[in-house]
mmCIF file of C-alpha atoms in Angstrom:
data_model
loop_
_atom_site.group_PDB
_atom_site.id
_atom_site.type_symbol
_atom_site.label_atom_id
_atom_site.label_comp_id
_atom_site.label_asym_id
_atom_site.label_seq_id
_atom_site.Cartn_x
_atom_site.Cartn_y
_atom_site.Cartn_z
ATOM 1 C CA UNK V 1 0.229 -0.492 0.191
ATOM 2 C CA UNK V 2 1.357 3.480 -1.235
ATOM 3 C CA UNK V 3 1.272 5.806 2.176
ATOM 4 C CA UNK V 4 0.531 9.696 0.689
ATOM 5 C CA UNK V 5 3.595 12.097 1.214
ATOM 6 C CA UNK V 6 2.598 14.925 4.266
ATOM 7 C CA UNK V 7 0.447 17.502 2.828
ATOM 8 C CA UNK V 8 -0.456 16.037 -0.424
ATOM 9 C CA UNK V 9 -3.914 14.915 -1.002
ATOM 10 C CA UNK V 10 -4.560 11.420 -0.861
ATOM 11 C CA UNK V 11 -5.946 9.326 -3.501
ATOM 12 C CA UNK V 12 -9.521 8.461 -4.360
ATOM 13 C CA UNK V 13 -10.258 6.163 -1.984
ATOM 14 C CA UNK V 14 -12.377 2.583 -3.678
ATOM 15 C CA UNK V 15 -15.669 3.389 -2.552
ATOM 16 C CA UNK V 16 -15.763 7.282 -3.890
ATOM 17 C CA UNK V 17 -14.410 5.657 -6.907
ATOM 18 C CA UNK V 18 -17.185 3.312 -7.321
ATOM 19 C CA UNK V 19 -19.784 6.405 -6.218
ATOM 20 C CA UNK V 20 -17.703 8.612 -9.165
ATOM 21 C CA UNK V 21 -17.896 5.773 -11.530
ATOM 22 C CA UNK V 22 -21.301 5.566 -11.079
ATOM 23 C CA UNK V 23 -22.188 9.299 -11.564
ATOM 24 C CA UNK V 24 -20.461 9.301 -14.872
ATOM 25 C CA UNK V 25 -22.202 6.295 -16.210
ATOM 26 C CA UNK V 26 -25.486 8.035 -15.164
ATOM 27 C CA UNK V 27 -24.525 11.100 -16.834
ATOM 28 C CA UNK V 28 -23.465 9.208 -20.073
ATOM 29 C CA UNK V 29 -27.024 7.663 -19.727
ATOM 30 C CA UNK V 30 -28.748 11.307 -19.911
ATOM 31 C CA UNK V 31 -26.453 13.124 -22.487
ATOM 32 C CA UNK V 32 -27.782 9.913 -24.970
ATOM 33 C CA UNK V 33 -31.549 10.431 -23.684
ATOM 34 C CA UNK V 34 -31.240 14.132 -24.211
ATOM 35 C CA UNK V 35 -29.594 14.110 -27.437
ATOM 36 C CA UNK V 36 -32.182 11.082 -29.040
ATOM 37 C CA UNK V 37 -35.099 13.553 -28.850
ATOM 38 C CA UNK V 38 -33.113 16.080 -31.079
ATOM 39 C CA UNK V 39 -34.498 12.926 -34.038
ATOM 40 C CA UNK V 40 -37.362 11.821 -32.443
ATOM 41 C CA UNK V 41 -40.361 12.320 -30.448
ATOM 42 C CA UNK V 42 -39.825 11.398 -27.239
ATOM 43 C CA UNK V 43 -42.016 13.977 -24.704
ATOM 44 C CA UNK V 44 -41.420 11.784 -21.848
ATOM 45 C CA UNK V 45 -37.674 12.121 -21.210
ATOM 46 C CA UNK V 46 -36.042 15.467 -19.576
ATOM 47 C CA UNK V 47 -33.457 17.485 -21.377
ATOM 48 C CA UNK V 48 -30.545 17.557 -18.991
ATOM 49 C CA UNK V 49 -27.281 16.807 -21.047
ATOM 50 C CA UNK V 50 -25.820 20.145 -20.721
ATOM 51 C CA UNK V 51 -26.328 19.875 -16.862
ATOM 52 C CA UNK V 52 -24.735 16.201 -17.527
ATOM 53 C CA UNK V 53 -21.966 17.670 -19.425
ATOM 54 C CA UNK V 54 -21.080 20.250 -16.510
ATOM 55 C CA UNK V 55 -21.214 17.238 -14.045
ATOM 56 C CA UNK V 56 -18.368 15.330 -16.386
ATOM 57 C CA UNK V 57 -16.261 18.803 -16.643
ATOM 58 C CA UNK V 58 -16.539 18.770 -12.468
ATOM 59 C CA UNK V 59 -15.691 15.180 -12.940
ATOM 60 C CA UNK V 60 -12.452 15.384 -15.066
ATOM 61 C CA UNK V 61 -10.938 18.393 -13.319
ATOM 62 C CA UNK V 62 -11.097 16.304 -9.701
ATOM 63 C CA UNK V 63 -10.124 13.077 -11.579
ATOM 64 C CA UNK V 64 -7.323 14.359 -13.407
ATOM 65 C CA UNK V 65 -5.746 16.649 -11.192
ATOM 66 C CA UNK V 66 -6.025 13.739 -8.484
ATOM 67 C CA UNK V 67 -3.878 11.519 -11.222
ATOM 68 C CA UNK V 68 -1.855 14.287 -11.357
ATOM 69 C CA UNK V 69 -0.684 13.735 -7.501
ATOM 70 C CA UNK V 70 -0.887 10.317 -7.363
ATOM 71 C CA UNK V 71 0.586 8.812 -10.522
ATOM 72 C CA UNK V 72 1.094 10.707 -13.538
ATOM 73 C CA UNK V 73 4.043 13.212 -11.792
ATOM 74 C CA UNK V 74 5.794 15.096 -14.661
ATOM 75 C CA UNK V 75 5.150 16.828 -17.731
ATOM 76 C CA UNK V 76 5.696 13.955 -19.927
ATOM 77 C CA UNK V 77 4.075 11.258 -18.148
ATOM 78 C CA UNK V 78 1.052 13.442 -17.833
ATOM 79 C CA UNK V 79 0.389 14.508 -21.534
ATOM 80 C CA UNK V 80 1.155 11.335 -22.674
ATOM 81 C CA UNK V 81 -1.392 9.440 -20.743
ATOM 82 C CA UNK V 82 -4.301 12.479 -21.257
ATOM 83 C CA UNK V 83 -3.389 11.818 -25.255
ATOM 84 C CA UNK V 84 -3.218 7.746 -25.320
ATOM 85 C CA UNK V 85 -6.734 8.049 -23.411
ATOM 86 C CA UNK V 86 -8.466 10.993 -25.987
ATOM 87 C CA UNK V 87 -7.493 9.336 -28.954
ATOM 88 C CA UNK V 88 -7.642 6.047 -27.865
ATOM 89 C CA UNK V 89 -12.024 6.630 -27.925
ATOM 90 C CA UNK V 90 -12.075 10.100 -30.048
ATOM 91 C CA UNK V 91 -10.291 8.276 -33.072
ATOM 92 C CA UNK V 92 -12.363 5.076 -33.068
ATOM 93 C CA UNK V 93 -15.064 7.653 -32.732
ATOM 94 C CA UNK V 94 -14.739 10.153 -35.790
ATOM 95 C CA UNK V 95 -14.318 7.134 -37.697
ATOM 96 C CA UNK V 96 -17.428 5.956 -36.964
ATOM 97 C CA UNK V 97 -19.524 9.439 -37.529
ATOM 98 C CA UNK V 98 -17.822 8.620 -41.040
ATOM 99 C CA UNK V 99 -19.212 5.584 -41.830
ATOM 100 C CA UNK V 100 -22.196 6.149 -40.227
ATOM 101 C CA UNK V 101 -23.116 9.763 -41.956
ATOM 102 C CA UNK V 102 -21.722 8.255 -45.033
ATOM 103 C CA UNK V 103 -24.518 5.598 -45.180
ATOM 104 C CA UNK V 104 -26.989 7.035 -43.650
ATOM 105 C CA UNK V 105 -27.039 10.265 -46.336
ATOM 106 C CA UNK V 106 -26.727 7.994 -49.219
ATOM 107 C CA UNK V 107 -28.702 4.880 -48.438
ATOM 108 C CA UNK V 108 -31.134 5.880 -45.609
ATOM 109 C CA UNK V 109 -34.889 6.557 -45.939
ATOM 110 C CA UNK V 110 -34.989 10.108 -44.679
ATOM 111 C CA UNK V 111 -31.458 11.198 -44.984
ATOM 112 C CA UNK V 112 -33.330 14.728 -44.299
ATOM 113 C CA UNK V 113 -32.322 14.272 -40.901
ATOM 114 C CA UNK V 114 -29.032 15.701 -42.287
ATOM 115 C CA UNK V 115 -30.145 18.555 -43.216
ATOM 116 C CA UNK V 116 -29.266 20.711 -40.501
ATOM 117 C CA UNK V 117 -25.797 18.840 -39.883
ATOM 118 C CA UNK V 118 -22.825 20.825 -42.273
ATOM 119 C CA UNK V 119 -20.873 18.234 -44.544
ATOM 120 C CA UNK V 120 -18.177 20.604 -46.505
ATOM 121 C CA UNK V 121 -14.706 20.806 -46.033
ATOM 122 C CA UNK V 122 -15.209 17.480 -44.226
ATOM 123 C CA UNK V 123 -11.074 16.789 -43.826
ATOM 124 C CA UNK V 124 -10.936 20.376 -41.710
ATOM 125 C CA UNK V 125 -13.835 18.994 -39.472
ATOM 126 C CA UNK V 126 -12.149 15.775 -38.641
ATOM 127 C CA UNK V 127 -8.868 17.291 -38.634
ATOM 128 C CA UNK V 128 -10.197 20.078 -36.569
ATOM 129 C CA UNK V 129 -11.339 17.234 -34.050
ATOM 130 C CA UNK V 130 -8.193 15.244 -34.297
ATOM 131 C CA UNK V 131 -6.124 18.497 -32.658
ATOM 132 C CA UNK V 132 -8.661 19.202 -30.929
ATOM 133 C CA UNK V 133 -9.425 23.085 -32.522
ATOM 134 C CA UNK V 134 -12.884 22.451 -33.232
ATOM 135 C CA UNK V 135 -14.064 24.975 -30.580
ATOM 136 C CA UNK V 136 -10.717 26.940 -30.443
ATOM 137 C CA UNK V 137 -12.357 30.381 -31.985
ATOM 138 C CA UNK V 138 -15.265 29.175 -34.151
ATOM 139 C CA UNK V 139 -17.464 26.165 -33.982
ATOM 140 C CA UNK V 140 -16.079 23.589 -36.306
ATOM 141 C CA UNK V 141 -18.728 20.515 -36.217
ATOM 142 C CA UNK V 142 -17.203 17.244 -36.820
ATOM 143 C CA UNK V 143 -20.188 15.968 -39.082
ATOM 144 C CA UNK V 144 -23.235 14.809 -36.942
ATOM 145 C CA UNK V 145 -20.453 14.483 -34.009
ATOM 146 C CA UNK V 146 -21.435 17.404 -32.382
ATOM 147 C CA UNK V 147 -20.548 16.709 -29.013
ATOM 148 C CA UNK V 148 -16.425 16.975 -29.196
ATOM 149 C CA UNK V 149 -16.737 20.418 -28.516
ATOM 150 C CA UNK V 150 -16.540 19.493 -24.418
ATOM 151 C CA UNK V 151 -13.511 16.921 -25.645
ATOM 152 C CA UNK V 152 -11.772 19.815 -27.469
ATOM 153 C CA UNK V 153 -12.087 22.337 -24.771
ATOM 154 C CA UNK V 154 -11.051 19.747 -22.258
ATOM 155 C CA UNK V 155 -8.191 19.068 -23.705
ATOM 156 C CA UNK V 156 -6.481 23.101 -23.245
ATOM 157 C CA UNK V 157 -7.822 22.530 -19.810
ATOM 158 C CA UNK V 158 -5.569 19.133 -19.310
ATOM 159 C CA UNK V 159 -2.782 21.559 -21.082
ATOM 160 C CA UNK V 160 -3.540 24.687 -19.132
ATOM 161 C CA UNK V 161 -3.301 22.239 -15.382
ATOM 162 C CA UNK V 162 0.196 20.462 -17.246
ATOM 163 C CA UNK V 163 1.804 24.007 -17.823
ATOM 164 C CA UNK V 164 0.905 25.197 -14.277
ATOM 165 C CA UNK V 165 1.554 21.978 -12.323
ATOM 166 C CA UNK V 166 4.681 21.117 -13.748
ATOM 167 C CA UNK V 167 6.630 24.111 -15.760
ATOM 168 C CA UNK V 168 8.543 26.294 -12.718
ATOM 169 C CA UNK V 169 7.450 29.618 -12.482
ATOM 170 C CA UNK V 170 8.873 32.365 -15.085
ATOM 171 C CA UNK V 171 9.174 33.127 -18.694
ATOM 172 C CA UNK V 172 8.374 29.741 -20.019
ATOM 173 C CA UNK V 173 4.878 29.094 -17.523
ATOM 174 C CA UNK V 174 3.778 32.306 -18.299
ATOM 175 C CA UNK V 175 4.109 31.717 -22.675
ATOM 176 C CA UNK V 176 2.709 28.344 -22.236
ATOM 177 C CA UNK V 177 -0.113 29.226 -20.754
ATOM 178 C CA UNK V 178 -0.750 32.445 -22.681
ATOM 179 C CA UNK V 179 -0.496 30.297 -25.814
ATOM 180 C CA UNK V 180 -2.682 27.717 -24.551
ATOM 181 C CA UNK V 181 -5.295 30.100 -23.669
ATOM 182 C CA UNK V 182 -4.919 31.651 -27.097
ATOM 183 C CA UNK V 183 -5.690 28.523 -28.962
ATOM 184 C CA UNK V 184 -8.280 27.125 -26.118
ATOM 185 C CA UNK V 185 -10.647 30.162 -27.529
ATOM 186 C CA UNK V 186 -13.088 32.311 -25.065
ATOM 187 C CA UNK V 187 -15.421 29.755 -25.158
ATOM 188 C CA UNK V 188 -13.499 27.176 -23.025
ATOM 189 C CA UNK V 189 -12.107 29.803 -21.080
ATOM 190 C CA UNK V 190 -15.419 30.774 -19.963
ATOM 191 C CA UNK V 191 -16.192 27.026 -18.837
ATOM 192 C CA UNK V 192 -13.099 27.031 -17.462
ATOM 193 C CA UNK V 193 -13.834 27.730 -13.766
ATOM 194 C CA UNK V 194 -16.066 24.268 -13.730
ATOM 195 C CA UNK V 195 -13.152 22.627 -14.155
ATOM 196 C CA UNK V 196 -11.531 24.129 -11.836
ATOM 197 C CA UNK V 197 -14.336 23.376 -9.478
ATOM 198 C CA UNK V 198 -12.867 19.933 -9.389
ATOM 199 C CA UNK V 199 -9.418 20.620 -8.716
ATOM 200 C CA UNK V 200 -10.140 22.815 -6.185
ATOM 201 C CA UNK V 201 -12.026 19.842 -4.199
ATOM 202 C CA UNK V 202 -8.817 17.671 -5.040
ATOM 203 C CA UNK V 203 -6.564 20.269 -3.501
ATOM 204 C CA UNK V 204 -8.668 22.182 -0.860
ATOM 205 C CA UNK V 205 -6.967 20.810 2.524
ATOM 206 C CA UNK V 206 -9.588 22.067 4.504
ATOM 207 C CA UNK V 207 -12.484 19.890 2.811
ATOM 208 C CA UNK V 208 -10.845 16.926 3.444
ATOM 209 C CA UNK V 209 -11.071 17.234 7.282
ATOM 210 C CA UNK V 210 -14.793 18.021 7.069
ATOM 211 C CA UNK V 211 -16.567 16.041 9.749
ATOM 212 C CA UNK V 212 -19.779 13.641 9.354
ATOM 213 C CA UNK V 213 -22.549 16.496 9.941
ATOM 214 C CA UNK V 214 -20.808 18.773 7.387
ATOM 215 C CA UNK V 215 -20.586 16.245 5.197
ATOM 216 C CA UNK V 216 -23.743 14.964 5.270
ATOM 217 C CA UNK V 217 -24.826 18.960 4.548
ATOM 218 C CA UNK V 218 -22.407 19.443 2.034
ATOM 219 C CA UNK V 219 -24.082 16.502 -0.089
ATOM 220 C CA UNK V 220 -27.346 17.366 0.385
ATOM 221 C CA UNK V 221 -27.199 21.109 0.291
ATOM 222 C CA UNK V 222 -25.011 20.449 -3.316
ATOM 223 C CA UNK V 223 -28.116 17.652 -4.550
ATOM 224 C CA UNK V 224 -30.622 20.276 -3.403
ATOM 225 C CA UNK V 225 -29.269 22.920 -5.681
ATOM 226 C CA UNK V 226 -29.050 20.573 -8.485
ATOM 227 C CA UNK V 227 -32.400 19.630 -8.298
ATOM 228 C CA UNK V 228 -33.824 22.900 -8.123
ATOM 229 C CA UNK V 229 -31.819 24.084 -11.513
ATOM 230 C CA UNK V 230 -33.319 21.234 -13.205
ATOM 231 C CA UNK V 231 -36.345 20.279 -11.757
ATOM 232 C CA UNK V 232 -37.279 24.633 -12.302
ATOM 233 C CA UNK V 233 -36.342 25.084 -15.603
ATOM 234 C CA UNK V 234 -33.668 27.517 -14.225
ATOM 235 C CA UNK V 235 -31.177 26.611 -17.367
ATOM 236 C CA UNK V 236 -34.302 27.351 -19.932
ATOM 237 C CA UNK V 237 -34.990 30.904 -18.052
ATOM 238 C CA UNK V 238 -31.122 31.686 -18.585
ATOM 239 C CA UNK V 239 -30.877 30.844 -21.675
ATOM 240 C CA UNK V 240 -34.085 33.221 -22.827
ATOM 241 C CA UNK V 241 -32.504 35.821 -20.689
ATOM 242 C CA UNK V 242 -28.983 35.317 -22.476
ATOM 243 C CA UNK V 243 -30.895 35.327 -25.930
ATOM 244 C CA UNK V 244 -32.765 38.642 -25.239
ATOM 245 C CA UNK V 245 -29.736 40.225 -23.669
ATOM 246 C CA UNK V 246 -27.153 39.571 -26.736
ATOM 247 C CA UNK V 247 -27.166 40.384 -29.871
ATOM 248 C CA UNK V 248 -28.238 37.613 -32.422
ATOM 249 C CA UNK V 249 -23.862 37.120 -33.545
ATOM 250 C CA UNK V 250 -22.544 36.691 -30.002
ATOM 251 C CA UNK V 251 -25.492 34.935 -28.574
ATOM 252 C CA UNK V 252 -24.941 32.654 -32.144
ATOM 253 C CA UNK V 253 -20.591 32.318 -31.115
ATOM 254 C CA UNK V 254 -21.453 31.660 -27.375
ATOM 255 C CA UNK V 255 -22.325 27.821 -28.543
ATOM 256 C CA UNK V 256 -22.277 26.093 -25.190
ATOM 257 C CA UNK V 257 -21.639 29.120 -23.284
ATOM 258 C CA UNK V 258 -24.486 30.794 -23.184
ATOM 259 C CA UNK V 259 -25.214 30.381 -19.814
ATOM 260 C CA UNK V 260 -21.835 29.835 -18.384
ATOM 261 C CA UNK V 261 -22.428 31.760 -15.077
ATOM 262 C CA UNK V 262 -25.319 29.053 -14.406
ATOM 263 C CA UNK V 263 -22.932 26.679 -15.047
ATOM 264 C CA UNK V 264 -20.826 28.338 -12.574
ATOM 265 C CA UNK V 265 -23.512 27.885 -9.765
ATOM 266 C CA UNK V 266 -24.386 23.987 -11.152
ATOM 267 C CA UNK V 267 -20.430 23.230 -11.307
ATOM 268 C CA UNK V 268 -20.027 23.909 -7.722
ATOM 269 C CA UNK V 269 -23.007 22.651 -6.478
ATOM 270 C CA UNK V 270 -21.934 19.241 -7.920
ATOM 271 C CA UNK V 271 -18.752 20.030 -6.284
ATOM 272 C CA UNK V 272 -20.096 20.105 -2.873
ATOM 273 C CA UNK V 273 -22.420 17.403 -3.314
ATOM 274 C CA UNK V 274 -18.921 14.915 -4.267
ATOM 275 C CA UNK V 275 -17.177 17.226 -1.511
ATOM 276 C CA UNK V 276 -19.904 15.796 1.096
ATOM 277 C CA UNK V 277 -20.106 12.208 -0.009
ATOM 278 C CA UNK V 278 -16.390 11.648 -0.395
ATOM 279 C CA UNK V 279 -16.756 12.102 3.633
ATOM 280 C CA UNK V 280 -20.262 9.980 4.157
ATOM 281 C CA UNK V 281 -20.120 8.036 0.747
ATOM 282 C CA UNK V 282 -18.476 4.869 1.965
ATOM 283 C CA UNK V 283 -21.774 3.772 4.074
ATOM 284 C CA UNK V 284 -23.620 3.541 0.385
ATOM 285 C CA UNK V 285 -24.336 -0.133 -0.332
ATOM 286 C CA UNK V 286 -22.599 0.282 -3.635
ATOM 287 C CA UNK V 287 -20.026 -3.058 -3.512
ATOM 288 C CA UNK V 288 -23.277 -4.985 -4.173
ATOM 289 C CA UNK V 289 -23.350 -3.309 -7.700
ATOM 290 C CA UNK V 290 -19.404 -3.126 -8.061
ATOM 291 C CA UNK V 291 -19.313 -5.121 -11.357
ATOM 292 C CA UNK V 292 -22.437 -3.228 -13.377
ATOM 293 C CA UNK V 293 -21.135 -0.270 -12.235
ATOM 294 C CA UNK V 294 -17.230 -0.674 -13.292
ATOM 295 C CA UNK V 295 -18.541 -1.568 -16.495
ATOM 296 C CA UNK V 296 -20.811 1.002 -17.285
ATOM 297 C CA UNK V 297 -18.327 3.190 -16.240
ATOM 298 C CA UNK V 298 -16.123 1.933 -18.774
ATOM 299 C CA UNK V 299 -18.158 2.780 -21.506
ATOM 300 C CA UNK V 300 -19.141 6.197 -20.363
ATOM 301 C CA UNK V 301 -16.620 7.739 -22.340
ATOM 302 C CA UNK V 302 -17.070 5.432 -25.752
ATOM 303 C CA UNK V 303 -21.311 6.136 -24.689
ATOM 304 C CA UNK V 304 -20.461 9.639 -25.040
ATOM 305 C CA UNK V 305 -18.980 10.271 -28.327
ATOM 306 C CA UNK V 306 -20.436 7.060 -30.223
ATOM 307 C CA UNK V 307 -24.157 7.796 -29.479
ATOM 308 C CA UNK V 308 -24.676 10.682 -32.047
ATOM 309 C CA UNK V 309 -23.527 9.301 -35.033
ATOM 310 C CA UNK V 310 -25.329 6.034 -34.232
ATOM 311 C CA UNK V 311 -28.477 7.916 -33.182
ATOM 312 C CA UNK V 312 -28.054 10.042 -36.749
ATOM 313 C CA UNK V 313 -27.999 6.475 -38.875
ATOM 314 C CA UNK V 314 -30.733 5.127 -36.692
ATOM 315 C CA UNK V 315 -33.223 8.021 -37.851
ATOM 316 C CA UNK V 316 -32.017 8.260 -41.399
ATOM 317 C CA UNK V 317 -33.812 4.492 -41.214
ATOM 318 C CA UNK V 318 -36.059 4.809 -38.301
ATOM 319 C CA UNK V 319 -39.749 7.303 -38.272
ATOM 320 C CA UNK V 320 -39.737 9.802 -35.735
ATOM 321 C CA UNK V 321 -42.213 7.407 -33.200
ATOM 322 C CA UNK V 322 -39.433 4.717 -33.254
ATOM 323 C CA UNK V 323 -37.253 6.547 -30.700
ATOM 324 C CA UNK V 324 -36.729 3.501 -28.116
ATOM 325 C CA UNK V 325 -36.269 1.374 -31.030
ATOM 326 C CA UNK V 326 -33.020 3.697 -32.006
ATOM 327 C CA UNK V 327 -31.991 3.282 -28.513
ATOM 328 C CA UNK V 328 -32.124 -0.151 -28.383
ATOM 329 C CA UNK V 329 -30.059 -0.663 -31.015
ATOM 330 C CA UNK V 330 -27.477 2.323 -30.075
ATOM 331 C CA UNK V 331 -26.604 1.108 -26.530
ATOM 332 C CA UNK V 332 -25.864 -2.724 -27.578
ATOM 333 C CA UNK V 333 -23.783 -1.004 -30.588
ATOM 334 C CA UNK V 334 -21.785 1.476 -27.947
ATOM 335 C CA UNK V 335 -21.075 -1.613 -25.583
ATOM 336 C CA UNK V 336 -19.875 -3.679 -28.774
ATOM 337 C CA UNK V 337 -17.981 -1.156 -29.994
ATOM 338 C CA UNK V 338 -16.671 0.789 -26.745
ATOM 339 C CA UNK V 339 -15.015 -2.274 -25.495
ATOM 340 C CA UNK V 340 -12.087 -2.368 -27.924
ATOM 341 C CA UNK V 341 -11.813 1.151 -27.799
ATOM 342 C CA UNK V 342 -11.568 1.639 -24.696
ATOM 343 C CA UNK V 343 -9.116 -1.068 -24.443
ATOM 344 C CA UNK V 344 -6.757 0.555 -26.992
ATOM 345 C CA UNK V 345 -5.188 3.202 -24.279
ATOM 346 C CA UNK V 346 -2.191 1.053 -23.662
ATOM 347 C CA UNK V 347 -1.207 0.821 -27.331
ATOM 348 C CA UNK V 348 -1.585 4.328 -27.836
ATOM 349 C CA UNK V 349 0.412 5.042 -24.971
ATOM 350 C CA UNK V 350 3.088 2.565 -25.928
ATOM 351 C CA UNK V 351 3.145 4.546 -29.689
ATOM 352 C CA UNK V 352 3.131 7.982 -28.106
ATOM 353 C CA UNK V 353 5.744 7.002 -25.490
ATOM 354 C CA UNK V 354 7.944 6.985 -28.957
ATOM 355 C CA UNK V 355 6.929 9.502 -30.874
ATOM 356 C CA UNK V 356 6.608 12.648 -28.573
ATOM 357 C CA UNK V 357 10.226 12.461 -27.538
ATOM 358 C CA UNK V 358 11.162 11.933 -31.501
ATOM 359 C CA UNK V 359 8.493 14.924 -32.192
ATOM 360 C CA UNK V 360 9.462 17.647 -29.312
ATOM 361 C CA UNK V 361 13.094 17.453 -30.349
ATOM 362 C CA UNK V 362 12.256 17.717 -33.877
ATOM 363 C CA UNK V 363 10.811 21.293 -33.048
ATOM 364 C CA UNK V 364 13.507 22.098 -30.598
ATOM 365 C CA UNK V 365 11.859 21.435 -27.415
ATOM 366 C CA UNK V 366 14.136 19.064 -24.223
ATOM 367 C CA UNK V 367 12.724 15.670 -23.742
ATOM 368 C CA UNK V 368 13.994 14.004 -20.691
ATOM 369 C CA UNK V 369 14.657 10.045 -21.123
ATOM 370 C CA UNK V 370 12.881 8.311 -19.651
ATOM 371 C CA UNK V 371 10.427 11.049 -18.832
ATOM 372 C CA UNK V 372 6.784 8.820 -19.756
ATOM 373 C CA UNK V 373 7.372 6.873 -17.225
ATOM 374 C CA UNK V 374 4.894 7.192 -14.252
ATOM 375 C CA UNK V 375 5.658 7.703 -10.677
ATOM 376 C CA UNK V 376 3.512 6.552 -7.475
ATOM 377 C CA UNK V 377 3.790 8.253 -4.564
#
């Protein structure tokens, strides 16, 4: 068993990890159920996809910071692991998007579902997504896979975090942060505080010393705010206010950051809930469901990136009333295709461990020997 260094935050415990996996799985399902309503008539389902993405951002900031504190403790190992994780699912997702869109457009009985999906400059669209530049300053949607916007923002959060964490203070760090902020674009920067709440959840030592009563209050209070915002349709009111208070051009350009201030509040409530559950969550009887929870969580990333092209493909062959059939087709395909994609992280990491030093030295940046290895504390 490893013992954390004095003053260093402890790694996420097994019971907490299981709870976070449960939340991650449910959030992925919520996103799928939200997007199926863009293509099919399913009036009884809630529309909470945007809120689920905010949950993903908080989770990501927390888990990634925890990983940097416990395993990937060098810049090289951290970025190698992050790129391997992203590309292991992003590359298959883009390939699936190209394939599904081609089949749906040319052979589907209802190709009109793609009418709102821009298909011009396909190489530019795919290339921008692969290099995480789809949302830098203008939105470049990679065909039918619109959810990739959040992945592009998240990548630049990783780079900002890595530059701030691993680079020494001075000109190099300042230039790296400035260049990354420029590449991230204003929409990602407006949503950055959400991701940062996850980092705060990991790094704020006072939150780890709260008692059981305070933990219960944080868990229930955070959950109450989340429920209030979602059930009272506060997001709907915020979107309407944003539309009336900004110009049509700015409203369009803000894209998913239209209600960034409400996202900050929602993300803070989610982080407060997680902080409380970290203290009291061990009492939940989740161990009995550990197998299914872990299985679903391991597919959550694939579910998030694979479902848009699969749902569009279904919509090109099915009627708008057959949404449940589309889900019955989509979820098994995600499980079938997602397992090998999720399992390819090791292959990507080995390739990157050989490739990144070559690329780095080729552009004149130093890359220390053995830098990609992870170091546990």
